[in-house]
């Protein structure tokens, strides 16, 4: 088991994709019979690529992410993540409140098989990476919302997965904290070989972060359109180019929402 994390490992480059979602559909059974939530989704995430999945509330974004995470199975189609089990980060930090920040991270390291003697130093390194050096001994309730999300990010990175799945991880934060965490996430992503599939319903956030924005339609969720974002990183959410593309994407998103009679 490798004990270094997030190195720019050449041994990962032979894999053609970090995730391959191939003609995936998902239905749930309910009182009104089967409900088709995702319809024939095909999407690849390349190694090292940052993709945001954008769509209205209820369109199936979390459902798709859960399928990629292996938490649920598609009704039809297949999903491959050749780099192994992806790391997952949710809107709520889901840290264990009875453990310190450091111990939360060490738990992920232990699950990964890292020997006990190496865990503490690695947890501290990961806390440094998310700019929380010194928070090792802090309990979850002693941390602000933004700090908790940083610990959650460090814990996700501790899994040393090739693919990081993020489900609206910053949605509960104020705009300034979110801005800072966008910068941190972009920095970490650029410094490593991580692939990211990031779910949001915030168009600006999608454009701020991604190399590619994939818009899902609603009921059922289908890929409506995608954009390659050529704007140089690091970007700012208030950059004119980010704003302009966001306007274009918002128009499409509004069209999707209108078509399905929501809001
Ligand atoms: N386990 C489940 N059983 C039944 N229906 C489900 C289940 N999970 C999700 N759904 C339904 O699938 C649809 C999509 O839900 P999902 O949570 O994927 O949407 P979302 O795009 O993530 O929305 P939001 O932006 O609000 O988080 C919803 O209609 C939801 O009720
Ligand atoms: Mg969701």
Coordinates of N, CA and C in Angstrom, one line a residue, residues 92-255:
X92 N -23.2 18.2 3.9 CA -23.0 18.2 5.3 C -21.7 17.4 5.5
X93 N -20.9 17.9 6.4 CA -19.5 17.4 6.6 C -19.4 15.9 7.0
X94 N -20.5 15.4 7.7 CA -20.5 14.0 8.1 C -19.2 13.6 8.9
X95 N -18.6 14.5 9.6 CA -17.5 14.1 10.5 C -18.0 13.5 11.7
X96 N -17.2 12.7 12.4 CA -17.6 12.1 13.7 C -17.4 13.1 14.8
X97 N -18.5 13.6 15.5 CA -18.3 14.7 16.4 C -17.5 14.3 17.7
X98 N -17.4 13.0 18.0 CA -16.7 12.6 19.1 C -15.2 12.4 18.9
X99 N -14.8 12.6 17.6 CA -13.3 12.5 17.3 C -12.8 13.9 17.0
X100 N -11.5 14.1 17.2 CA -10.9 15.4 16.8 C -10.8 15.4 15.2
X101 N -10.5 16.7 14.7 CA -10.3 16.8 13.3 C -9.2 15.8 12.8
X102 N -8.1 15.7 13.6 CA -7.0 14.8 13.2 C -7.5 13.3 13.2
X103 N -8.2 13.0 14.2 CA -8.6 11.6 14.3 C -9.7 11.2 13.2
X104 N -10.5 12.2 12.8 CA -11.4 11.9 11.7 C -10.6 11.6 10.5
X105 N -9.5 12.3 10.3 CA -8.7 12.0 9.1 C -8.0 10.7 9.2
X106 N -7.5 10.4 10.4 CA -6.8 9.2 10.6 C -7.6 8.0 10.4
X107 N -8.9 8.1 10.7 CA -9.8 7.0 10.5 C -9.8 6.6 9.1
X108 N -9.9 7.6 8.2 CA -9.9 7.3 6.7 C -8.6 6.7 6.4
X109 N -7.5 7.1 7.0 CA -6.2 6.5 6.7 C -6.1 5.1 7.1
X110 N -6.7 4.8 8.3 CA -6.7 3.5 8.8 C -7.5 2.6 7.9
X111 N -8.7 3.1 7.4 CA -9.5 2.3 6.5 C -8.8 2.0 5.2
X112 N -7.9 2.9 4.9 CA -7.1 2.7 3.6 C -6.0 1.7 3.8
X113 N -5.7 1.4 5.1 CA -4.7 0.4 5.4 C -3.4 1.0 5.8
X114 N -3.3 2.3 6.0 CA -2.0 2.9 6.4 C -1.6 2.5 7.8
X115 N -0.4 2.1 8.0 CA 0.0 1.7 9.3 C -0.1 2.8 10.4
X116 N -0.4 2.4 11.6 CA -0.7 3.4 12.7 C 0.5 4.4 12.8
X117 N 1.7 3.9 12.7 CA 2.9 4.8 12.9 C 2.9 6.0 11.9
X118 N 2.3 5.8 10.8 CA 2.4 6.8 9.7 C 1.2 7.8 9.7
X119 N 0.2 7.4 10.5 CA -1.1 8.1 10.3 C -1.1 9.6 10.8
X120 N -0.5 9.8 11.9 CA -0.5 11.1 12.5 C 0.2 12.1 11.6
X121 N 1.4 11.8 11.1 CA 2.1 12.7 10.2 C 1.3 13.0 9.0
X122 N 0.7 12.0 8.4 CA -0.1 12.1 7.2 C -1.3 13.0 7.5
X123 N -2.0 12.8 8.6 CA -3.2 13.6 8.9 C -2.8 15.1 9.1
X124 N -1.6 15.3 9.7 CA -1.1 16.7 9.8 C -0.8 17.3 8.5
X125 N -0.2 16.5 7.6 CA 0.1 17.0 6.2 C -1.2 17.3 5.5
X126 N -2.2 16.5 5.6 CA -3.4 16.8 4.9 C -4.1 18.0 5.5
X127 N -4.0 18.2 6.8 CA -4.6 19.4 7.4 C -3.8 20.7 6.9
X128 N -2.5 20.6 6.8 CA -1.8 21.7 6.2 C -2.2 22.0 4.7
X129 N -2.5 20.9 4.0 CA -2.9 21.0 2.6 C -4.2 21.8 2.5
X130 N -5.1 21.7 3.4 CA -6.4 22.4 3.4 C -6.3 23.7 4.3
X131 N -5.0 24.0 4.6 CA -4.7 25.2 5.4 C -5.4 25.2 6.8
X132 N -5.3 24.1 7.4 CA -5.8 24.0 8.8 C -4.8 23.4 9.7
X133 N -3.5 23.7 9.4 CA -2.4 23.3 10.3 C -2.7 23.8 11.7
X134 N -2.5 22.9 12.6 CA -2.8 23.3 14.0 C -4.2 22.9 14.5
X135 N -5.0 22.4 13.6 CA -6.4 22.0 14.0 C -6.5 20.6 14.4
X136 N -5.3 19.9 14.4 CA -5.3 18.4 14.6 C -6.1 18.0 15.9
X137 N -5.9 18.7 17.0 CA -6.6 18.3 18.2 C -8.0 18.9 18.5
X138 N -8.5 19.7 17.5 CA -9.7 20.4 17.7 C -10.9 19.4 17.5
X139 N -11.9 19.5 18.4 CA -13.1 18.7 18.1 C -14.0 19.4 17.1
X140 N -14.9 18.7 16.5 CA -15.7 19.2 15.4 C -16.5 20.4 15.9
X141 N -17.1 20.4 17.1 CA -17.9 21.5 17.5 C -17.1 22.8 17.8
X142 N -15.8 22.7 17.9 CA -14.9 23.9 18.0 C -14.6 24.5 16.7
X143 N -15.0 23.9 15.6 CA -14.6 24.4 14.3 C -15.8 25.2 13.6
X144 N -15.5 26.2 12.8 CA -16.6 26.9 12.1 C -17.0 25.9 10.9
X145 N -18.1 26.3 10.3 CA -18.7 25.6 9.2 C -17.6 25.4 8.1
X146 N -16.9 26.5 7.8 CA -15.9 26.4 6.7 C -14.8 25.5 7.1
X147 N -14.4 25.6 8.4 CA -13.3 24.7 8.8 C -13.7 23.2 8.8
X148 N -15.0 23.0 9.1 CA -15.5 21.6 9.1 C -15.4 21.0 7.7
X149 N -15.8 21.9 6.7 CA -15.8 21.4 5.3 C -14.3 21.2 4.9
X150 N -13.4 22.0 5.4 CA -12.0 21.7 5.1 C -11.5 20.4 5.7
X151 N -11.9 20.1 6.9 CA -11.6 18.8 7.5 C -12.2 17.7 6.6
X152 N -13.5 17.9 6.2 CA -14.1 16.9 5.4 C -13.4 16.7 4.1
X153 N -12.8 17.8 3.6 CA -12.1 17.7 2.3 C -10.8 16.9 2.6
X154 N -10.1 17.2 3.7 CA -8.9 16.5 4.0 C -9.2 15.0 4.2
X155 N -10.3 14.7 4.8 CA -10.7 13.3 5.0 C -10.9 12.6 3.7
X156 N -11.6 13.4 2.8 CA -11.8 12.8 1.5 C -10.5 12.5 0.8
X157 N -9.6 13.5 0.9 CA -8.3 13.3 0.2 C -7.5 12.2 0.9
X158 N -7.7 12.0 2.2 CA -7.0 10.9 2.9 C -7.3 9.5 2.3
X159 N -8.4 9.4 1.6 CA -8.7 8.1 1.0 C -7.8 7.8 -0.2
X160 N -7.1 8.8 -0.7 CA -6.1 8.6 -1.7 C -6.8 8.0 -3.0
X161 N -8.0 8.4 -3.2 CA -8.7 8.0 -4.4 C -8.3 8.8 -5.6
X162 N -8.4 8.2 -6.8 CA -8.1 8.9 -8.0 C -9.2 9.9 -8.3
X163 N -10.4 9.6 -7.8 CA -11.6 10.3 -8.2 C -12.3 10.9 -6.9
X164 N -12.6 12.2 -6.9 CA -13.3 12.8 -5.8 C -14.7 13.2 -6.3
X165 N -15.7 12.7 -5.6 CA -17.1 13.0 -5.9 C -17.6 14.0 -4.9
X166 N -18.1 15.2 -5.3 CA -18.5 16.2 -4.4 C -19.9 16.6 -4.6
X167 N -20.8 16.5 -3.6 CA -22.2 16.8 -3.8 C -22.5 18.1 -3.0
X168 N -22.5 19.2 -3.7 CA -22.8 20.5 -3.2 C -22.0 20.7 -1.9
X169 N -20.7 20.5 -1.9 CA -20.0 20.5 -0.6 C -20.0 21.9 0.1
X170 N -20.2 23.0 -0.7 CA -20.0 24.3 -0.1 C -21.4 25.0 0.0
X171 N -22.5 24.3 -0.3 CA -23.8 25.0 -0.4 C -24.2 25.7 0.9
X172 N -23.8 25.1 2.0 CA -24.3 25.7 3.3 C -23.4 26.8 3.8
X173 N -22.4 27.2 3.0 CA -21.4 28.2 3.5 C -21.7 29.6 3.0
X174 N -21.3 30.6 3.7 CA -21.4 32.0 3.2 C -20.5 32.2 2.0
X175 N -20.8 33.3 1.2 CA -20.2 33.5 -0.1 C -18.7 33.6 0.1
X176 N -18.2 34.3 1.1 CA -16.8 34.5 1.2 C -16.0 33.2 1.6
X177 N -16.6 32.5 2.5 CA -15.9 31.2 2.8 C -16.0 30.3 1.6
X178 N -17.1 30.3 0.9 CA -17.2 29.4 -0.3 C -16.1 29.8 -1.3
X179 N -15.9 31.1 -1.5 CA -14.9 31.6 -2.4 C -13.5 31.1 -2.0
X180 N -13.2 31.2 -0.7 CA -11.9 30.7 -0.3 C -11.7 29.2 -0.5
X181 N -12.8 28.5 -0.3 CA -12.7 27.0 -0.5 C -12.7 26.7 -2.0
X182 N -13.3 27.5 -2.8 CA -13.1 27.3 -4.3 C -11.6 27.4 -4.6
X183 N -11.0 28.5 -4.1 CA -9.6 28.7 -4.4 C -8.8 27.5 -3.9
X184 N -9.1 27.0 -2.7 CA -8.3 25.9 -2.1 C -8.5 24.6 -3.0
X185 N -9.8 24.4 -3.3 CA -10.1 23.2 -4.1 C -9.3 23.2 -5.4
X186 N -9.4 24.4 -6.1 CA -8.7 24.5 -7.4 C -7.2 24.3 -7.2
X187 N -6.7 24.9 -6.2 CA -5.2 24.7 -5.9 C -4.9 23.2 -5.7
X188 N -5.6 22.6 -4.9 CA -5.3 21.1 -4.6 C -5.5 20.3 -5.8
X189 N -6.5 20.6 -6.6 CA -6.8 19.9 -7.8 C -5.6 20.1 -8.8
X190 N -5.1 21.3 -8.9 CA -4.0 21.6 -9.8 C -2.7 21.0 -9.4
X191 N -2.5 20.8 -8.1 CA -1.3 20.3 -7.5 C -1.2 18.8 -7.6
X192 N -2.4 18.2 -7.8 CA -2.4 16.7 -7.7 C -2.9 16.2 -9.1
X193 N -3.1 14.8 -9.1 CA -3.7 14.2 -10.3 C -5.1 13.8 -10.1
X194 N -5.8 14.5 -9.2 CA -7.1 14.1 -8.9 C -8.1 14.5 -10.0
X195 N -9.1 13.6 -10.2 CA -10.2 13.9 -11.1 C -11.4 14.2 -10.1
X196 N -12.2 15.2 -10.5 CA -13.3 15.7 -9.7 C -14.6 15.7 -10.5
X197 N -15.6 15.1 -9.9 CA -16.9 15.2 -10.4 C -17.7 15.9 -9.3
X198 N -18.1 17.2 -9.6 CA -18.7 18.1 -8.6 C -20.1 18.4 -9.0
X199 N -21.0 18.2 -8.1 CA -22.4 18.5 -8.3 C -22.8 19.8 -7.7
X200 N -23.6 20.6 -8.4 CA -24.0 21.9 -7.9 C -25.3 22.3 -8.7
X201 N -26.1 23.2 -8.0 CA -27.1 23.9 -8.8 C -26.8 25.3 -9.0
X202 N -25.6 25.7 -8.6 CA -25.1 27.1 -8.7 C -24.2 27.2 -9.9
X203 N -24.8 28.0 -10.9 CA -24.1 28.1 -12.2 C -22.7 28.7 -12.1
X204 N -22.7 29.8 -11.4 CA -21.4 30.5 -11.2 C -20.3 29.6 -10.6
X205 N -20.7 28.8 -9.6 CA -19.8 27.9 -9.0 C -19.3 26.8 -10.0
X206 N -20.3 26.3 -10.8 CA -19.9 25.3 -11.8 C -18.9 25.9 -12.8
X207 N -19.1 27.1 -13.2 CA -18.2 27.7 -14.2 C -16.8 28.1 -13.5
X208 N -16.9 28.6 -12.3 CA -15.7 29.0 -11.6 C -14.7 27.8 -11.5
X209 N -15.3 26.6 -11.3 CA -14.4 25.5 -10.9 C -14.0 24.6 -12.1
X210 N -14.9 24.4 -13.1 CA -14.8 23.2 -13.9 C -14.0 23.5 -15.2
X211 N -13.5 22.4 -15.8 CA -13.0 22.4 -17.2 C -14.2 22.1 -18.1
X212 N -15.2 21.4 -17.5 CA -16.3 21.0 -18.4 C -17.6 21.1 -17.5
X213 N -18.6 21.8 -18.0 CA -19.9 21.8 -17.2 C -20.9 21.0 -18.0
X214 N -21.5 20.1 -17.3 CA -22.5 19.2 -17.9 C -23.9 19.5 -17.3
X215 N -24.8 20.0 -18.2 CA -26.1 20.4 -17.7 C -27.1 19.2 -17.8
X216 N -27.8 18.9 -16.7 CA -28.8 17.8 -16.7 C -30.2 18.4 -16.8
X217 N -31.0 17.8 -17.6 CA -32.4 18.2 -17.7 C -33.1 17.5 -16.5
X218 N -34.4 17.9 -16.3 CA -35.2 17.3 -15.2 C -36.3 16.4 -15.7
X219 N -36.6 15.4 -14.9 CA -37.7 14.5 -15.1 C -37.9 14.0 -16.5
X220 N -37.2 13.0 -16.9 CA -36.0 12.5 -16.2 C -34.8 13.2 -16.5
X221 N -33.7 13.0 -15.7 CA -32.4 13.6 -15.8 C -31.8 13.0 -17.1
X222 N -31.5 13.9 -18.0 CA -30.7 13.5 -19.2 C -29.7 14.6 -19.4
X223 N -28.6 14.3 -20.1 CA -27.6 15.3 -20.4 C -28.2 16.2 -21.5
X224 N -28.4 17.5 -21.1 CA -29.0 18.4 -22.0 C -28.0 19.1 -22.9
X225 N -26.9 19.5 -22.2 CA -25.8 20.2 -23.0 C -24.5 20.2 -22.2
X226 N -23.4 20.3 -22.8 CA -22.2 20.5 -22.0 C -21.3 21.6 -22.7
X227 N -20.6 22.2 -21.8 CA -19.7 23.3 -22.2 C -18.3 23.0 -21.8
X228 N -17.3 23.3 -22.6 CA -15.9 23.2 -22.2 C -15.6 24.7 -21.8
X229 N -15.0 24.8 -20.6 CA -14.7 26.1 -20.0 C -13.2 26.4 -20.3
X230 N -12.9 27.2 -21.2 CA -11.5 27.5 -21.5 C -10.9 28.6 -20.7
X231 N -11.6 29.1 -19.8 CA -11.1 30.3 -19.0 C -9.9 29.8 -18.1
X232 N -8.8 30.6 -18.1 CA -7.6 30.1 -17.4 C -7.8 30.1 -15.9
X233 N -7.3 29.1 -15.2 CA -7.3 29.0 -13.8 C -6.0 29.7 -13.2
X234 N -6.0 30.2 -12.0 CA -7.1 30.4 -11.2 C -8.1 31.5 -11.6
X235 N -9.4 31.1 -11.5 CA -10.4 32.1 -11.9 C -11.0 32.7 -10.6
X236 N -11.7 33.8 -10.8 CA -12.5 34.4 -9.7 C -13.9 34.3 -10.1
X237 N -14.8 34.1 -9.1 CA -16.2 34.0 -9.4 C -16.8 35.2 -10.1
X238 N -16.1 36.4 -9.8 CA -16.6 37.6 -10.4 C -16.0 38.0 -11.7
X239 N -15.1 37.1 -12.2 CA -14.5 37.4 -13.5 C -15.5 37.6 -14.6
X240 N -15.3 38.5 -15.5 CA -16.2 38.8 -16.6 C -16.5 37.5 -17.4
X241 N -15.4 36.8 -17.8 CA -15.6 35.6 -18.6 C -16.5 34.6 -17.9
X242 N -16.3 34.5 -16.6 CA -17.1 33.5 -15.8 C -18.5 34.0 -15.8
X243 N -18.7 35.3 -15.6 CA -20.1 35.8 -15.6 C -20.8 35.6 -16.9
X244 N -20.1 35.9 -18.0 CA -20.7 35.7 -19.4 C -21.1 34.3 -19.7
X245 N -20.3 33.4 -19.4 CA -20.6 32.0 -19.6 C -21.8 31.6 -18.7
X246 N -21.8 32.1 -17.5 CA -22.8 31.7 -16.5 C -24.2 32.2 -17.0
X247 N -24.2 33.4 -17.6 CA -25.5 33.9 -18.2 C -26.0 33.0 -19.2
X248 N -25.1 32.5 -20.1 CA -25.5 31.6 -21.2 C -26.1 30.3 -20.6
X249 N -25.4 29.8 -19.6 CA -25.8 28.5 -19.1 C -27.1 28.6 -18.3
X250 N -27.2 29.8 -17.6 CA -28.4 30.0 -16.8 C -29.6 30.1 -17.7
X251 N -29.5 30.7 -18.9 CA -30.6 30.7 -19.8 C -31.1 29.3 -20.2
X252 N -30.1 28.4 -20.4 CA -30.4 27.0 -20.7 C -31.1 26.3 -19.6
X253 N -30.5 26.6 -18.4 CA -31.0 25.9 -17.2 C -32.5 26.4 -16.9
X254 N -32.7 27.7 -17.1 CA -34.1 28.2 -17.0 C -35.0 27.5 -17.9
X255 N -34.6 27.4 -19.2 CA -35.4 26.7 -20.2 C -35.7 25.3 -19.7

